[in-house]
Amino acid sequence: MAVITSDTQATEDGAVRLFGGPTALTLAVEPADPAVTPSVTNHFGRTAALSVKEGRADVPCAKRLFVTGCRKVSVVDRKPDAGAQADFAVEAEAGRFSAGWGILSRPGFSGGQTVDLWAEGTPPDAEGYWVELTFDVPTAAEYEVCCSGNSLARLKEPRSLSPFVWRLDDGPEQALPEKIRALSDIPGAPEGLSVLGTVSLTAGKHTFRLRRQHPAKCPTSAGPCGLTHWG
């Protein structure tokens, strides 16, 4: 097995960002068995067949890749900020949010900030307490919607996080999953990425909304909303 890493873990100003820096790698590949297709696993644990043409394979790499089924693997080209990268994130503090939420400085989190709902004293508006983010999807595909900030594991008793609902565009609101799944070891997400669900999106603009109806008995912390796609 070969381990391939990306060298772009921060922006030019040194700030840690979710997923690190997007990089497209070109690999020189020599399969161990011509009859067996090599595979590649990304840092989210997702595995796909490695498409090899004339001894070369182009793959996105946000942090590290694990390549199996090859006798030799090497990096022959590396392109920072390539459009081939399908994983991306939108910072919560860059969106719109209702009264009750506030931006806090949180070293270690993507961009060094999160948007938090702490106080019970601020009444909700007609739609409750909400955070809304607009983003561009580069490629039509099925994506996992992930949220940074506090891990959803905090919803387990004794609870230290208030639950919320979420939706994309004009779709129905989605409750949080009963079985919590988190992606760990992600730059800019100290508590990991909590997986909210899976959606099919067209290329172009979309809107993500996180909402809580009642005042928080426990804090709710929203970091970046991330979309991950593999294969």
Short mmCIF file of N, CA and C in Angstrom, two decimals, residues 37-173:
data_model
loop_
_atom_site.label_atom_id
_atom_site.label_comp_id
_atom_site.label_asym_id
_atom_site.label_seq_id
_atom_site.Cartn_x
_atom_site.Cartn_y
_atom_site.Cartn_z
N THR A 37 -7.80 -4.17 -10.90
CA THR A 37 -7.82 -2.70 -10.87
C THR A 37 -7.36 -2.19 -9.51
N PRO A 38 -6.36 -1.30 -9.45
CA PRO A 38 -5.94 -0.72 -8.16
C PRO A 38 -7.07 0.09 -7.55
N SER A 39 -7.00 0.32 -6.25
CA SER A 39 -8.00 1.12 -5.56
C SER A 39 -7.33 2.25 -4.79
N VAL A 40 -8.10 3.30 -4.52
CA VAL A 40 -7.60 4.44 -3.77
C VAL A 40 -8.64 4.79 -2.70
N THR A 41 -8.16 5.05 -1.48
CA THR A 41 -9.01 5.39 -0.35
C THR A 41 -8.63 6.78 0.15
N ASN A 42 -9.62 7.68 0.29
CA ASN A 42 -9.29 9.03 0.75
C ASN A 42 -9.33 9.10 2.28
N HIS A 43 -9.06 10.28 2.84
CA HIS A 43 -8.94 10.41 4.30
C HIS A 43 -10.29 10.35 5.00
N PHE A 44 -11.41 10.30 4.23
CA PHE A 44 -12.72 10.07 4.83
C PHE A 44 -13.04 8.58 4.93
N GLY A 45 -12.13 7.73 4.41
CA GLY A 45 -12.35 6.30 4.46
C GLY A 45 -13.16 5.76 3.29
N ARG A 46 -13.34 6.56 2.23
CA ARG A 46 -14.10 6.11 1.06
C ARG A 46 -13.14 5.55 0.02
N THR A 47 -13.52 4.40 -0.54
CA THR A 47 -12.66 3.70 -1.49
C THR A 47 -13.31 3.68 -2.87
N ALA A 48 -12.50 3.89 -3.91
CA ALA A 48 -12.97 3.84 -5.29
C ALA A 48 -11.89 3.22 -6.15
N ALA A 49 -12.29 2.73 -7.33
CA ALA A 49 -11.31 2.20 -8.28
C ALA A 49 -10.42 3.33 -8.78
N LEU A 50 -9.14 3.05 -8.94
CA LEU A 50 -8.19 4.04 -9.45
C LEU A 50 -8.16 3.93 -10.97
N SER A 51 -8.60 4.98 -11.64
CA SER A 51 -8.65 4.98 -13.11
C SER A 51 -7.25 5.27 -13.66
N VAL A 52 -6.65 4.26 -14.27
CA VAL A 52 -5.28 4.38 -14.79
C VAL A 52 -5.30 4.34 -16.32
N LYS A 53 -4.72 5.37 -16.94
CA LYS A 53 -4.63 5.44 -18.39
C LYS A 53 -3.18 5.71 -18.78
N GLU A 54 -2.62 4.79 -19.54
CA GLU A 54 -1.23 4.90 -19.99
C GLU A 54 -0.27 5.14 -18.82
N GLY A 55 -0.53 4.45 -17.72
CA GLY A 55 0.35 4.54 -16.56
C GLY A 55 0.18 5.77 -15.71
N ARG A 56 -0.88 6.56 -15.95
CA ARG A 56 -1.12 7.77 -15.18
C ARG A 56 -2.53 7.76 -14.60
N ALA A 57 -2.69 8.39 -13.42
CA ALA A 57 -4.00 8.51 -12.78
C ALA A 57 -4.12 9.89 -12.14
N ASP A 58 -5.22 10.60 -12.39
CA ASP A 58 -5.47 11.91 -11.80
C ASP A 58 -6.48 11.75 -10.66
N VAL A 59 -6.11 12.23 -9.47
CA VAL A 59 -6.97 12.08 -8.30
C VAL A 59 -6.95 13.36 -7.46
N PRO A 60 -8.09 13.74 -6.84
CA PRO A 60 -8.09 14.85 -5.89
C PRO A 60 -7.52 14.38 -4.56
N CYS A 61 -6.83 15.28 -3.86
CA CYS A 61 -6.22 14.93 -2.57
C CYS A 61 -6.27 16.13 -1.65
N ALA A 62 -7.14 16.09 -0.63
CA ALA A 62 -7.22 17.18 0.33
C ALA A 62 -6.27 17.00 1.50
N LYS A 63 -5.91 15.75 1.80
CA LYS A 63 -4.98 15.51 2.90
C LYS A 63 -4.09 14.31 2.62
N ARG A 64 -4.69 13.11 2.51
CA ARG A 64 -3.89 11.93 2.19
C ARG A 64 -4.72 10.90 1.44
N LEU A 65 -4.04 10.06 0.69
CA LEU A 65 -4.65 8.98 -0.05
C LEU A 65 -3.90 7.69 0.25
N PHE A 66 -4.64 6.57 0.22
CA PHE A 66 -4.04 5.26 0.39
C PHE A 66 -4.30 4.47 -0.90
N VAL A 67 -3.24 4.11 -1.59
CA VAL A 67 -3.36 3.42 -2.88
C VAL A 67 -2.93 1.96 -2.70
N THR A 68 -3.77 1.03 -3.12
CA THR A 68 -3.46 -0.40 -3.01
C THR A 68 -3.54 -1.05 -4.39
N GLY A 69 -2.90 -2.21 -4.52
CA GLY A 69 -2.93 -2.95 -5.77
C GLY A 69 -1.90 -2.49 -6.78
N CYS A 70 -0.87 -1.78 -6.31
CA CYS A 70 0.15 -1.27 -7.23
C CYS A 70 1.55 -1.74 -6.80
N ARG A 71 2.38 -2.00 -7.78
CA ARG A 71 3.77 -2.34 -7.51
C ARG A 71 4.57 -1.07 -7.24
N LYS A 72 4.27 -0.01 -7.99
CA LYS A 72 4.95 1.28 -7.81
C LYS A 72 3.93 2.41 -7.97
N VAL A 73 4.06 3.44 -7.12
CA VAL A 73 3.24 4.65 -7.21
C VAL A 73 4.11 5.85 -6.89
N SER A 74 4.01 6.90 -7.70
CA SER A 74 4.75 8.12 -7.41
C SER A 74 3.96 9.32 -7.92
N VAL A 75 4.19 10.49 -7.32
CA VAL A 75 3.53 11.72 -7.73
C VAL A 75 4.38 12.40 -8.80
N VAL A 76 3.78 12.65 -9.97
CA VAL A 76 4.53 13.30 -11.05
C VAL A 76 4.06 14.73 -11.29
N ASP A 77 2.89 15.10 -10.74
CA ASP A 77 2.41 16.47 -10.90
C ASP A 77 1.47 16.78 -9.75
N ARG A 78 1.46 18.06 -9.33
CA ARG A 78 0.65 18.50 -8.20
C ARG A 78 0.12 19.89 -8.52
N LYS A 79 -1.20 20.05 -8.54
CA LYS A 79 -1.81 21.32 -8.93
C LYS A 79 -2.68 21.86 -7.80
N PRO A 80 -2.20 22.86 -7.04
CA PRO A 80 -3.01 23.44 -5.96
C PRO A 80 -4.28 24.11 -6.50
N ASP A 81 -5.35 24.05 -5.70
CA ASP A 81 -6.61 24.71 -6.02
C ASP A 81 -7.19 24.26 -7.35
N ALA A 82 -7.01 23.02 -7.69
CA ALA A 82 -7.53 22.52 -8.96
C ALA A 82 -9.03 22.33 -8.87
N GLY A 83 -9.71 22.55 -9.99
CA GLY A 83 -11.15 22.39 -10.03
C GLY A 83 -11.61 20.96 -9.88
N ALA A 84 -10.67 20.01 -9.97
CA ALA A 84 -11.03 18.61 -9.83
C ALA A 84 -11.41 18.25 -8.40
N GLN A 85 -11.06 19.09 -7.45
CA GLN A 85 -11.37 18.78 -6.06
C GLN A 85 -12.86 18.94 -5.82
N ALA A 86 -13.53 17.89 -5.33
CA ALA A 86 -14.98 17.91 -5.17
C ALA A 86 -15.42 18.21 -3.76
N ASP A 87 -14.54 18.04 -2.75
CA ASP A 87 -14.89 18.35 -1.37
C ASP A 87 -14.68 19.84 -1.14
N PHE A 88 -15.66 20.49 -0.51
CA PHE A 88 -15.47 21.91 -0.22
C PHE A 88 -16.32 22.30 0.98
N ALA A 89 -16.03 23.45 1.55
CA ALA A 89 -16.72 23.91 2.75
C ALA A 89 -17.07 25.38 2.62
N VAL A 90 -18.13 25.78 3.36
CA VAL A 90 -18.56 27.18 3.43
C VAL A 90 -18.54 27.58 4.90
N GLU A 91 -17.85 28.67 5.21
CA GLU A 91 -17.72 29.12 6.59
C GLU A 91 -19.04 29.71 7.09
N ALA A 92 -19.47 29.28 8.29
CA ALA A 92 -20.74 29.75 8.86
C ALA A 92 -20.73 31.26 9.06
N GLU A 93 -19.58 31.80 9.48
CA GLU A 93 -19.51 33.24 9.75
C GLU A 93 -19.65 34.08 8.48
N ALA A 94 -19.53 33.45 7.31
CA ALA A 94 -19.69 34.17 6.05
C ALA A 94 -21.15 34.22 5.60
N GLY A 95 -22.04 33.51 6.34
CA GLY A 95 -23.45 33.46 5.94
C GLY A 95 -24.30 34.48 6.69
N ARG A 96 -25.62 34.26 6.63
CA ARG A 96 -26.57 35.10 7.37
C ARG A 96 -27.06 34.31 8.58
N PHE A 97 -27.37 35.02 9.69
CA PHE A 97 -27.92 34.32 10.84
C PHE A 97 -28.80 35.26 11.65
N SER A 98 -29.77 34.67 12.36
CA SER A 98 -30.76 35.44 13.11
C SER A 98 -30.17 35.97 14.41
N ALA A 99 -30.97 36.79 15.10
CA ALA A 99 -30.58 37.26 16.42
C ALA A 99 -30.42 36.06 17.35
N GLY A 100 -29.48 36.17 18.28
CA GLY A 100 -29.21 35.09 19.21
C GLY A 100 -27.90 34.38 18.90
N TRP A 101 -27.52 34.39 17.62
CA TRP A 101 -26.25 33.81 17.21
C TRP A 101 -25.17 34.89 17.26
N GLY A 102 -23.95 34.46 17.49
CA GLY A 102 -22.84 35.40 17.48
C GLY A 102 -21.56 34.71 17.05
N ILE A 103 -20.64 35.47 16.47
CA ILE A 103 -19.36 34.93 16.02
C ILE A 103 -18.37 34.91 17.17
N LEU A 104 -17.80 33.74 17.43
CA LEU A 104 -16.80 33.60 18.49
C LEU A 104 -15.45 33.23 17.90
N SER A 105 -14.40 33.72 18.52
CA SER A 105 -13.05 33.33 18.12
C SER A 105 -12.76 31.96 18.71
N ARG A 106 -12.44 30.98 17.82
CA ARG A 106 -12.20 29.61 18.26
C ARG A 106 -10.94 29.08 17.58
N PRO A 107 -9.77 29.30 18.17
CA PRO A 107 -8.53 28.81 17.57
C PRO A 107 -8.60 27.31 17.30
N GLY A 108 -8.08 26.92 16.15
CA GLY A 108 -8.09 25.52 15.76
C GLY A 108 -9.21 25.16 14.82
N PHE A 109 -10.32 25.93 14.88
CA PHE A 109 -11.41 25.71 13.94
C PHE A 109 -11.12 26.42 12.62
N SER A 110 -11.73 25.94 11.57
CA SER A 110 -11.50 26.51 10.25
C SER A 110 -11.76 28.01 10.25
N GLY A 111 -10.77 28.79 9.83
CA GLY A 111 -10.91 30.24 9.84
C GLY A 111 -10.77 30.86 11.21
N GLY A 112 -10.60 30.04 12.28
CA GLY A 112 -10.43 30.55 13.62
C GLY A 112 -11.69 31.07 14.28
N GLN A 113 -12.89 30.77 13.68
CA GLN A 113 -14.15 31.26 14.23
C GLN A 113 -15.25 30.23 14.08
N THR A 114 -16.29 30.35 14.94
CA THR A 114 -17.54 29.61 14.79
C THR A 114 -18.69 30.57 15.05
N VAL A 115 -19.89 30.18 14.66
CA VAL A 115 -21.10 30.94 14.97
C VAL A 115 -21.86 30.16 16.03
N ASP A 116 -22.08 30.78 17.21
CA ASP A 116 -22.63 30.05 18.36
C ASP A 116 -23.92 30.66 18.86
N LEU A 117 -24.82 29.79 19.35
CA LEU A 117 -26.06 30.20 20.01
C LEU A 117 -25.95 29.76 21.46
N TRP A 118 -25.84 30.74 22.36
CA TRP A 118 -25.62 30.41 23.76
C TRP A 118 -26.79 30.83 24.66
N ALA A 119 -27.23 32.09 24.54
CA ALA A 119 -28.10 32.69 25.54
C ALA A 119 -29.56 32.32 25.35
N GLU A 120 -30.30 32.17 26.46
CA GLU A 120 -31.73 31.94 26.41
C GLU A 120 -32.50 33.25 26.40
N GLY A 121 -31.81 34.38 26.63
CA GLY A 121 -32.50 35.64 26.79
C GLY A 121 -32.94 36.30 25.50
N THR A 122 -32.39 35.91 24.35
CA THR A 122 -32.76 36.52 23.08
C THR A 122 -33.92 35.76 22.45
N PRO A 123 -35.10 36.39 22.29
CA PRO A 123 -36.24 35.66 21.72
C PRO A 123 -36.00 35.34 20.25
N PRO A 124 -36.53 34.21 19.76
CA PRO A 124 -36.37 33.86 18.34
C PRO A 124 -37.26 34.72 17.47
N ASP A 125 -36.94 34.83 16.18
CA ASP A 125 -37.86 35.50 15.26
C ASP A 125 -38.92 34.49 14.82
N ALA A 126 -39.72 34.84 13.83
CA ALA A 126 -40.84 33.98 13.43
C ALA A 126 -40.38 32.62 12.94
N GLU A 127 -39.14 32.53 12.49
CA GLU A 127 -38.61 31.27 11.97
C GLU A 127 -37.70 30.56 12.94
N GLY A 128 -37.58 31.06 14.16
CA GLY A 128 -36.69 30.46 15.13
C GLY A 128 -35.30 31.06 15.06
N TYR A 129 -34.32 30.31 15.53
CA TYR A 129 -32.92 30.70 15.44
C TYR A 129 -32.30 29.96 14.26
N TRP A 130 -31.74 30.69 13.30
CA TRP A 130 -31.28 30.04 12.08
C TRP A 130 -29.96 30.62 11.58
N VAL A 131 -29.24 29.78 10.86
CA VAL A 131 -28.01 30.16 10.14
C VAL A 131 -28.20 29.71 8.69
N GLU A 132 -27.89 30.58 7.74
CA GLU A 132 -28.13 30.27 6.32
C GLU A 132 -26.87 30.54 5.50
N LEU A 133 -26.48 29.57 4.68
CA LEU A 133 -25.27 29.68 3.86
C LEU A 133 -25.63 29.43 2.40
N THR A 134 -25.12 30.25 1.50
CA THR A 134 -25.29 30.06 0.06
C THR A 134 -23.95 29.67 -0.54
N PHE A 135 -23.96 28.69 -1.44
CA PHE A 135 -22.70 28.18 -1.99
C PHE A 135 -22.93 27.69 -3.41
N ASP A 136 -21.83 27.54 -4.15
CA ASP A 136 -21.86 27.03 -5.52
C ASP A 136 -21.34 25.60 -5.54
N VAL A 137 -22.12 24.71 -6.11
CA VAL A 137 -21.70 23.32 -6.29
C VAL A 137 -21.00 23.19 -7.64
N PRO A 138 -19.76 22.71 -7.67
CA PRO A 138 -19.02 22.67 -8.94
C PRO A 138 -19.48 21.57 -9.89
N THR A 139 -19.95 20.45 -9.33
CA THR A 139 -20.28 19.30 -10.16
C THR A 139 -21.55 18.65 -9.66
N ALA A 140 -22.50 18.36 -10.54
CA ALA A 140 -23.72 17.65 -10.17
C ALA A 140 -23.35 16.25 -9.69
N ALA A 141 -23.78 15.89 -8.48
CA ALA A 141 -23.43 14.58 -7.91
C ALA A 141 -24.21 14.38 -6.62
N GLU A 142 -24.01 13.22 -6.02
CA GLU A 142 -24.53 12.95 -4.68
C GLU A 142 -23.47 13.33 -3.66
N TYR A 143 -23.85 14.12 -2.67
CA TYR A 143 -22.90 14.61 -1.68
C TYR A 143 -23.37 14.25 -0.27
N GLU A 144 -22.40 14.11 0.64
CA GLU A 144 -22.70 14.04 2.06
C GLU A 144 -22.62 15.46 2.61
N VAL A 145 -23.61 15.84 3.42
CA VAL A 145 -23.62 17.14 4.06
C VAL A 145 -23.03 16.98 5.47
N CYS A 146 -21.98 17.72 5.74
CA CYS A 146 -21.27 17.60 7.02
C CYS A 146 -21.24 18.96 7.71
N CYS A 147 -21.20 18.93 9.03
CA CYS A 147 -21.17 20.17 9.79
C CYS A 147 -20.04 20.12 10.80
N SER A 148 -19.25 21.17 10.85
CA SER A 148 -18.20 21.30 11.84
C SER A 148 -18.78 22.01 13.06
N GLY A 149 -17.92 22.55 13.93
CA GLY A 149 -18.40 23.13 15.18
C GLY A 149 -18.37 22.04 16.23
N ASN A 150 -19.38 22.01 17.11
CA ASN A 150 -19.45 20.95 18.11
C ASN A 150 -19.90 19.64 17.47
N SER A 151 -19.31 18.55 17.89
CA SER A 151 -19.68 17.23 17.39
C SER A 151 -21.09 16.86 17.82
N LEU A 152 -21.83 16.17 16.95
CA LEU A 152 -23.17 15.71 17.32
C LEU A 152 -23.12 14.66 18.43
N ALA A 153 -21.93 14.11 18.69
CA ALA A 153 -21.80 13.18 19.81
C ALA A 153 -22.17 13.85 21.13
N ARG A 154 -22.15 15.18 21.17
CA ARG A 154 -22.51 15.92 22.38
C ARG A 154 -24.02 15.82 22.67
N LEU A 155 -24.82 15.31 21.73
CA LEU A 155 -26.26 15.15 21.96
C LEU A 155 -26.55 13.97 22.89
N LYS A 156 -25.58 13.08 23.05
CA LYS A 156 -25.77 11.95 23.94
C LYS A 156 -25.75 12.43 25.39
N GLU A 157 -26.51 11.76 26.25
CA GLU A 157 -26.56 12.13 27.66
C GLU A 157 -25.23 11.83 28.35
N PRO A 158 -24.76 12.71 29.24
CA PRO A 158 -25.34 14.01 29.58
C PRO A 158 -25.09 15.02 28.46
N ARG A 159 -26.15 15.58 27.92
CA ARG A 159 -26.09 16.38 26.71
C ARG A 159 -25.39 17.72 26.93
N SER A 160 -24.54 18.10 25.96
CA SER A 160 -23.87 19.40 26.03
C SER A 160 -24.03 20.15 24.70
N LEU A 161 -25.06 19.80 23.93
CA LEU A 161 -25.36 20.46 22.66
C LEU A 161 -26.86 20.41 22.43
N SER A 162 -27.43 21.51 21.94
CA SER A 162 -28.85 21.55 21.63
C SER A 162 -29.10 21.03 20.22
N PRO A 163 -30.15 20.21 20.02
CA PRO A 163 -30.43 19.68 18.67
C PRO A 163 -30.96 20.77 17.74
N PHE A 164 -30.91 20.50 16.44
CA PHE A 164 -31.40 21.43 15.44
C PHE A 164 -31.91 20.63 14.24
N VAL A 165 -32.56 21.31 13.31
CA VAL A 165 -32.96 20.71 12.04
C VAL A 165 -32.22 21.44 10.92
N TRP A 166 -32.19 20.83 9.73
CA TRP A 166 -31.49 21.45 8.61
C TRP A 166 -32.23 21.15 7.32
N ARG A 167 -31.95 21.96 6.30
CA ARG A 167 -32.53 21.70 4.98
C ARG A 167 -31.65 22.32 3.91
N LEU A 168 -31.84 21.87 2.68
CA LEU A 168 -31.17 22.44 1.52
C LEU A 168 -32.23 23.00 0.58
N ASP A 169 -32.02 24.25 0.16
CA ASP A 169 -32.94 24.94 -0.75
C ASP A 169 -34.35 24.93 -0.17
N ASP A 170 -35.35 24.56 -0.97
CA ASP A 170 -36.74 24.55 -0.51
C ASP A 170 -37.20 23.17 -0.07
N GLY A 171 -36.26 22.27 0.17
CA GLY A 171 -36.60 20.93 0.59
C GLY A 171 -37.13 20.89 2.02
N PRO A 172 -37.65 19.74 2.45
CA PRO A 172 -38.17 19.61 3.81
C PRO A 172 -37.06 19.66 4.84
N GLU A 173 -37.40 20.10 6.03
CA GLU A 173 -36.42 20.10 7.11
C GLU A 173 -36.09 18.67 7.53
#
